[in-house]
Amino acid sequence: MTKTSRLRGVLIATSIVAVGALLTACSSSGASPSSSPHATSTKVALPTGPVSLTFVGYGGAGQQGQIDAWQTPYTAAHPNVTFQNTSPASVAGVQAQVQAGNIQWDVVNVAPYAATQNCGTLFEKLSVPKLDPKDFPAGTIGECYVGNFTNSPMVAYNVKDFPDPSKAPKTIADFFNTKKFPGKRGVVSDLQDGMIEYPLLADGVKADKLYPLDVPRALKKWDTIKSDTIFAPNVGVLQQDVANDQVSMFIMVASRVLVELNAGVQIKPIWDTTVTALNAFAVPKGDTKLASAEDFIQASVQPGPSAAIAEKDGVSPINLKSKPNLSANAALVNVFGKSNTGKTVAQNVESIAKYNNADTLLINQWLNG
């Protein structure tokens, strides 16, 4: 049975499975074509009275960076708007609100494949006429999402465990070689965080042949080091494992690597082939504050705020006109900067969206033994 037919069969059997994955690409190698600004929602004048928008992020220093880079300048320009911040962002949370007809979130950080898969059902079709597609990489403006930055789930190691550069791991294959490079591994058990791409690359799959993802093959590769790996439920847990020296090597998004570098943790990225993942804004279906949410989204991806989020969180700006002034540590984790001596591969949003339910089910079954 082919990969496609196998997944189609599972998709039919699991069509009611809720999407649980979110987060984390703006190079054009795996992205869908860029689209023109959408005009699917009814044109509504922005309210002049008080507006409170509930913004949902991933918590921690990363969300504080989003507050500083996006919300602070927006409220300065729109004094009638205030923000309530909460976390974590989850598609399951959106689904519960939509099904109950009780929308509490207005702007949600989301993986674009989740917004694509649930476009028009869990997420609103967006009208963003203030955005010129020429200012953004291909695939970053979708029907139900607007990309806000590119994060990179990168392979890295703790320098304490491999202090000699000549004997330190240098490739993705080294991550899966616990005999030559002993120590615990760490990864987030989520499609957006590179859990499937990296074992396939280590197993010899070429970057341009990754999609559709061969999940059984990837899990078979994980089987070789499963007993030595911590599969974290979210990036916050993995970050704590890194900070507490619980893992020698790990796959973690650049924004969280930057936090640990700034805290003095000695981390070295492995620049072999690095996966890039697009993060995006979306609005839950039925939100009564859609016009205000859309306006905030459009303002947040302008050159200034786009550069600011790159500077604060170590991510890559989404607006091509942005010119961030990166710190030394932020430059170290910049996947599109000089530090990256390897290659990149962008997550294919359309492919992941198509097989998301089936792949997520397989991963969860495998994790549960």
Coordinates of C-alpha atoms in Angstrom, one line a residue:
M1 CA 0.0 0.0 0.0
T2 CA 1.3 3.4 -0.9
K3 CA 1.9 6.1 1.7
T4 CA -0.9 8.2 0.2
S5 CA -3.4 5.4 0.1
R6 CA -2.5 4.3 3.6
L7 CA -3.0 7.8 4.9
R8 CA -6.2 8.3 3.0
G9 CA -7.6 5.1 4.6
V10 CA -6.7 6.3 8.0
L11 CA -8.1 9.8 7.3
I12 CA -11.5 8.3 6.5
A13 CA -11.4 6.3 9.7
T14 CA -10.3 9.2 11.8
S15 CA -12.2 12.1 10.2
I16 CA -13.6 13.1 13.6
V17 CA -10.3 13.2 15.3
A18 CA -9.6 16.7 16.6
V19 CA -6.5 18.4 15.6
G20 CA -4.2 18.7 18.6
A21 CA -1.1 20.1 17.1
L22 CA -0.2 23.7 16.6
L23 CA 2.9 25.6 16.2
T24 CA 6.0 26.3 14.4
A25 CA 8.5 28.2 7.3
C26 CA 9.0 31.0 5.1
S27 CA 11.5 29.7 2.5
S28 CA 9.7 28.9 -0.7
S29 CA 11.0 25.3 -1.0
G30 CA 8.0 23.8 0.8
A31 CA 5.5 26.6 1.0
S32 CA 2.3 27.0 -0.9
P33 CA 2.0 29.8 -3.4
S34 CA 1.4 33.3 -2.1
S35 CA -2.1 34.6 -2.4
S36 CA -3.6 38.1 -2.8
P37 CA -5.1 39.7 0.2
H38 CA -8.5 38.1 0.9
A39 CA -11.7 40.0 1.0
T40 CA -14.0 37.2 2.3
S41 CA -15.3 38.9 5.4
T42 CA -17.9 41.7 5.4
K43 CA -16.2 45.1 5.5
V44 CA -16.9 46.5 9.0
A45 CA -15.7 49.9 10.3
L46 CA -13.4 49.7 13.3
P47 CA -15.1 50.5 16.5
T48 CA -14.1 53.8 18.2
G49 CA -15.2 52.7 21.6
P50 CA -13.2 50.4 24.0
V51 CA -12.2 47.1 22.5
S52 CA -10.5 44.3 24.5
L53 CA -8.7 41.6 22.4
T54 CA -7.8 38.3 23.9
F55 CA -4.4 37.3 22.5
V56 CA -3.3 33.7 22.8
G57 CA 0.4 32.7 22.6
Y58 CA 2.7 30.0 23.9
G59 CA 3.6 31.8 27.2
G60 CA 7.0 32.6 28.6
A61 CA 9.6 35.0 27.3
G62 CA 8.4 34.4 23.7
Q63 CA 4.9 35.7 24.5
Q64 CA 6.4 38.7 26.3
G65 CA 8.3 39.5 23.2
Q66 CA 5.1 39.4 21.2
I67 CA 3.5 41.8 23.7
D68 CA 6.4 44.2 23.4
A69 CA 6.8 43.9 19.6
W70 CA 3.2 43.8 18.5
Q71 CA 0.8 44.9 21.2
T72 CA 2.6 47.8 22.7
P73 CA 3.0 49.8 19.5
Y74 CA -0.6 48.9 18.4
T75 CA -2.2 50.2 21.6
A76 CA -0.1 53.3 21.3
A77 CA -1.6 54.0 17.9
H78 CA -5.1 52.7 19.0
P79 CA -5.7 53.9 22.6
N80 CA -9.2 52.4 22.7
V81 CA -7.8 48.9 22.3
T82 CA -6.5 46.8 25.2
F83 CA -5.2 43.2 25.3
Q84 CA -5.8 40.3 27.5
N85 CA -3.0 37.7 27.2
T86 CA -3.4 34.0 27.8
S87 CA -1.6 30.7 26.9
P88 CA -1.2 28.1 25.7
A89 CA -2.6 28.4 22.2
S90 CA -4.4 25.2 21.0
V91 CA -6.7 24.1 18.2
A92 CA -8.6 22.0 20.8
G93 CA -9.3 25.2 22.7
V94 CA -10.6 26.9 19.6
Q95 CA -12.7 23.9 18.7
A96 CA -14.3 23.8 22.1
Q97 CA -15.3 27.5 21.9
V98 CA -16.6 27.2 18.4
Q99 CA -18.7 24.2 19.2
A100 CA -20.1 25.9 22.3
G101 CA -20.8 29.1 20.4
N102 CA -18.8 31.0 23.1
I103 CA -15.8 32.6 21.5
Q104 CA -13.4 33.9 24.1
W105 CA -10.2 34.2 22.0
D106 CA -9.7 36.8 19.3
V107 CA -6.1 36.4 17.9
V108 CA -4.5 33.0 18.2
N109 CA -1.0 31.9 17.4
V110 CA -1.4 28.8 15.3
A111 CA 0.4 26.5 12.9
P112 CA -0.7 27.4 9.4
Y113 CA -1.4 23.8 8.5
A114 CA -4.0 23.7 11.4
A115 CA -5.6 26.9 10.1
T116 CA -5.7 25.5 6.6
Q117 CA -7.2 22.2 7.6
N118 CA -9.9 24.0 9.6
C119 CA -10.4 27.0 7.4
G120 CA -14.0 28.3 7.5
T121 CA -15.0 25.8 10.2
L122 CA -12.8 26.6 13.2
F123 CA -11.1 29.7 11.8
E124 CA -12.4 32.8 10.0
K125 CA -11.5 33.6 6.4
L126 CA -9.5 36.8 6.7
S127 CA -9.7 40.1 4.9
V128 CA -6.3 41.7 4.9
P129 CA -6.2 44.4 2.2
K130 CA -3.5 46.4 3.8
L131 CA -1.0 43.6 3.1
D132 CA 0.9 43.5 -0.2
P133 CA 1.8 39.8 -1.1
K134 CA 5.1 41.1 -2.7
D135 CA 6.3 42.0 0.8
F136 CA 6.0 38.5 2.1
P137 CA 7.5 35.1 1.1
A138 CA 5.3 32.7 -0.8
G139 CA 2.8 30.8 1.3
T140 CA 2.8 33.2 4.3
I141 CA -0.7 34.7 3.6
G142 CA -3.3 32.0 3.6
E143 CA -7.0 32.1 3.4
C144 CA -7.4 31.7 7.1
Y145 CA -4.0 32.7 8.5
V146 CA -1.3 35.4 8.2
G147 CA 2.2 34.3 9.0
N148 CA 3.9 36.4 11.7
F149 CA 7.4 34.9 11.9
T150 CA 9.5 31.9 10.9
N151 CA 10.7 29.7 13.8
S152 CA 13.2 26.9 13.3
P153 CA 13.1 23.7 15.3
M154 CA 16.9 23.2 15.4
V155 CA 19.1 20.3 16.3
A156 CA 21.5 21.4 19.1
Y157 CA 23.6 20.0 21.9
N158 CA 24.8 20.9 25.4
V159 CA 28.4 22.0 25.2
K160 CA 29.0 20.6 28.7
D161 CA 28.4 17.1 27.4
F162 CA 30.5 17.5 24.3
P163 CA 33.2 20.1 25.2
D164 CA 35.7 19.1 22.5
P165 CA 34.5 20.6 19.1
S166 CA 36.4 18.0 17.2
K167 CA 34.5 15.2 18.9
A168 CA 31.1 17.0 19.1
P169 CA 28.1 16.0 17.0
K170 CA 27.9 17.6 13.6
T171 CA 25.1 16.0 11.7
I172 CA 21.5 15.0 12.2
A173 CA 22.6 11.4 11.9
D174 CA 24.7 12.0 15.0
F175 CA 21.6 12.9 17.0
F176 CA 20.4 9.3 16.4
N177 CA 23.8 7.7 17.2
T178 CA 23.8 7.2 21.0
K179 CA 26.7 4.8 20.9
K180 CA 29.1 7.4 19.5
F181 CA 27.4 10.4 21.2
P182 CA 25.8 9.1 24.4
G183 CA 23.3 11.0 26.5
K184 CA 19.6 11.7 26.7
R185 CA 17.8 13.3 23.7
G186 CA 14.8 15.7 23.9
V187 CA 12.1 16.6 21.4
V188 CA 8.6 18.0 21.4
S189 CA 6.0 15.4 20.3
D190 CA 4.4 17.6 17.8
L191 CA 4.3 17.7 14.0
Q192 CA 5.3 21.4 13.9
D193 CA 8.5 20.9 15.9
G194 CA 10.4 18.8 13.5
M195 CA 9.7 15.4 15.1
I196 CA 9.1 13.7 11.8
E197 CA 11.3 15.5 9.4
Y198 CA 14.6 15.1 11.3
P199 CA 14.5 11.3 11.7
L200 CA 13.6 11.0 8.0
L201 CA 16.6 13.2 7.1
A202 CA 18.8 11.1 9.4
D203 CA 17.6 8.0 7.6
G204 CA 18.7 9.2 4.2
V205 CA 15.5 10.9 2.8
K206 CA 16.4 13.9 0.6
A207 CA 15.1 17.3 1.7
D208 CA 13.1 17.6 -1.5
K209 CA 11.4 14.2 -1.0
L210 CA 10.2 14.7 2.6
Y211 CA 6.6 15.4 1.8
P212 CA 4.2 13.7 2.2
L213 CA 5.8 12.7 5.5
D214 CA 6.5 9.0 5.9
V215 CA 5.5 8.8 9.5
P216 CA 6.0 5.0 10.0
R217 CA 9.5 5.3 8.7
A218 CA 10.2 8.2 11.0
L219 CA 8.9 6.4 14.0
K220 CA 10.9 3.4 13.1
K221 CA 14.0 5.6 13.3
W222 CA 12.9 7.0 16.6
D223 CA 12.6 3.4 17.8
T224 CA 16.4 3.1 17.7
I225 CA 16.8 5.7 20.4
K226 CA 13.3 5.8 22.0
S227 CA 14.6 4.6 25.5
D228 CA 17.1 7.4 25.4
T229 CA 14.6 10.2 24.4
I230 CA 12.3 12.5 26.4
F231 CA 9.2 13.2 24.3
A232 CA 8.1 16.5 25.8
P233 CA 4.3 17.4 25.6
N234 CA 5.2 21.0 24.8
V235 CA 8.2 23.3 24.2
G236 CA 8.0 24.7 27.7
V237 CA 8.7 21.3 29.2
L238 CA 11.5 20.7 26.8
Q239 CA 13.0 24.1 27.6
Q240 CA 13.1 23.2 31.3
D241 CA 14.8 19.9 30.5
V242 CA 17.5 21.8 28.5
A243 CA 17.9 24.4 31.3
N244 CA 18.3 21.6 33.9
D245 CA 20.8 19.6 31.9
Q246 CA 18.4 16.7 31.5
V247 CA 19.2 16.3 27.8
S248 CA 22.5 16.2 26.0
M249 CA 21.0 16.8 22.5
F250 CA 17.6 18.1 21.6
I251 CA 15.4 19.5 18.8
M252 CA 14.0 22.8 20.0
V253 CA 12.7 26.0 18.3
A254 CA 15.2 28.8 17.9
S255 CA 13.2 31.2 20.1
R256 CA 13.5 29.0 23.1
V257 CA 17.2 28.2 22.3
L258 CA 17.8 32.0 22.4
V259 CA 16.2 32.2 25.9
E260 CA 18.6 29.6 27.2
L261 CA 21.6 31.2 25.5
N262 CA 20.7 34.5 27.1
A263 CA 20.5 32.8 30.5
G264 CA 24.0 31.5 30.1
V265 CA 23.3 27.9 29.1
Q266 CA 26.0 26.7 26.7
I267 CA 24.3 25.5 23.6
K268 CA 25.6 24.8 20.1
P269 CA 23.3 24.4 17.1
I270 CA 24.1 21.7 14.6
W271 CA 23.9 23.3 11.2
D272 CA 23.3 20.3 8.9
T273 CA 19.8 20.6 7.3
T274 CA 17.5 22.7 9.4
V275 CA 13.7 22.6 9.2
T276 CA 11.9 26.0 9.1
A277 CA 8.3 26.3 10.4
L278 CA 5.9 29.2 9.8
N279 CA 4.0 30.5 12.8
A280 CA 0.8 32.4 12.1
F281 CA -2.1 34.5 13.3
A282 CA -5.7 33.2 13.0
V283 CA -9.1 34.2 14.3
P284 CA -11.6 31.7 15.7
K285 CA -14.8 31.3 13.7
G286 CA -17.6 33.4 14.9
D287 CA -15.5 36.0 16.7
T288 CA -17.6 39.2 17.0
K289 CA -14.4 41.3 17.1
L290 CA -13.1 40.1 13.7
A291 CA -12.5 43.6 12.2
S292 CA -10.4 44.7 15.1
A293 CA -8.5 41.4 15.1
E294 CA -7.8 41.7 11.4
D295 CA -6.5 45.2 11.8
F296 CA -4.2 44.2 14.6
I297 CA -2.9 41.3 12.5
Q298 CA -2.1 43.5 9.6
A299 CA -0.4 46.1 11.8
S300 CA 1.8 43.4 13.4
V301 CA 3.4 42.1 10.2
Q302 CA 4.5 45.6 9.0
P303 CA 8.3 46.0 8.7
G304 CA 8.8 47.6 12.2
P305 CA 6.9 45.1 14.3
S306 CA 8.2 42.3 12.2
A307 CA 11.8 43.3 12.8
A308 CA 11.0 43.8 16.5
I309 CA 9.8 40.3 17.0
A310 CA 12.9 38.9 15.3
E311 CA 15.1 41.0 17.7
K312 CA 13.3 39.9 20.8
D313 CA 12.5 36.3 20.2
G314 CA 15.3 35.1 17.8
V315 CA 12.9 34.2 15.0
S316 CA 13.1 35.3 11.4
P317 CA 10.9 38.3 10.3
I318 CA 8.1 37.6 8.0
N319 CA 8.0 41.0 6.2
L320 CA 10.7 41.2 3.5
K321 CA 11.2 44.9 4.2
S322 CA 12.1 44.3 7.8
K323 CA 15.7 45.0 8.9
P324 CA 16.2 43.6 12.4
N325 CA 19.2 44.5 14.5
L326 CA 20.0 41.1 16.0
S327 CA 21.9 40.5 19.2
A328 CA 25.0 38.2 19.0
N329 CA 22.9 35.3 20.5
A330 CA 20.0 36.0 18.2
A331 CA 22.4 35.9 15.2
L332 CA 23.7 32.5 16.4
V333 CA 20.3 30.9 16.0
N334 CA 19.2 32.8 12.9
V335 CA 18.4 30.1 10.4
F336 CA 18.7 32.5 7.5
G337 CA 21.8 34.2 8.7
K338 CA 25.6 33.7 8.4
S339 CA 25.7 31.2 11.3
N340 CA 23.8 28.6 9.3
T341 CA 26.5 26.9 7.3
G342 CA 24.1 24.1 6.2
K343 CA 20.8 23.9 4.3
T344 CA 17.2 24.6 5.1
V345 CA 13.9 22.9 4.3
A346 CA 10.6 24.6 4.8
Q347 CA 7.6 22.6 6.2
N348 CA 5.0 22.0 3.5
V349 CA 1.9 23.5 4.9
E350 CA -0.6 22.0 2.4
S351 CA 0.9 18.5 2.7
I352 CA 0.9 18.5 6.5
A353 CA -2.7 19.9 6.6
K354 CA -3.9 17.1 4.2
Y355 CA -2.5 14.3 6.4
N356 CA -2.5 15.9 9.8
N357 CA -5.2 13.8 11.5
A358 CA -3.8 10.5 10.3
D359 CA -0.2 11.4 11.1
T360 CA -1.1 12.8 14.5
L361 CA -3.0 9.6 15.3
L362 CA -0.1 7.4 14.3
I363 CA 2.3 9.5 16.5
N364 CA 0.0 9.3 19.5
Q365 CA -0.5 5.6 19.1
W366 CA 3.3 5.1 18.9
L367 CA 4.0 7.4 21.9
N368 CA 1.4 5.4 24.0
G369 CA 3.2 2.1 23.2

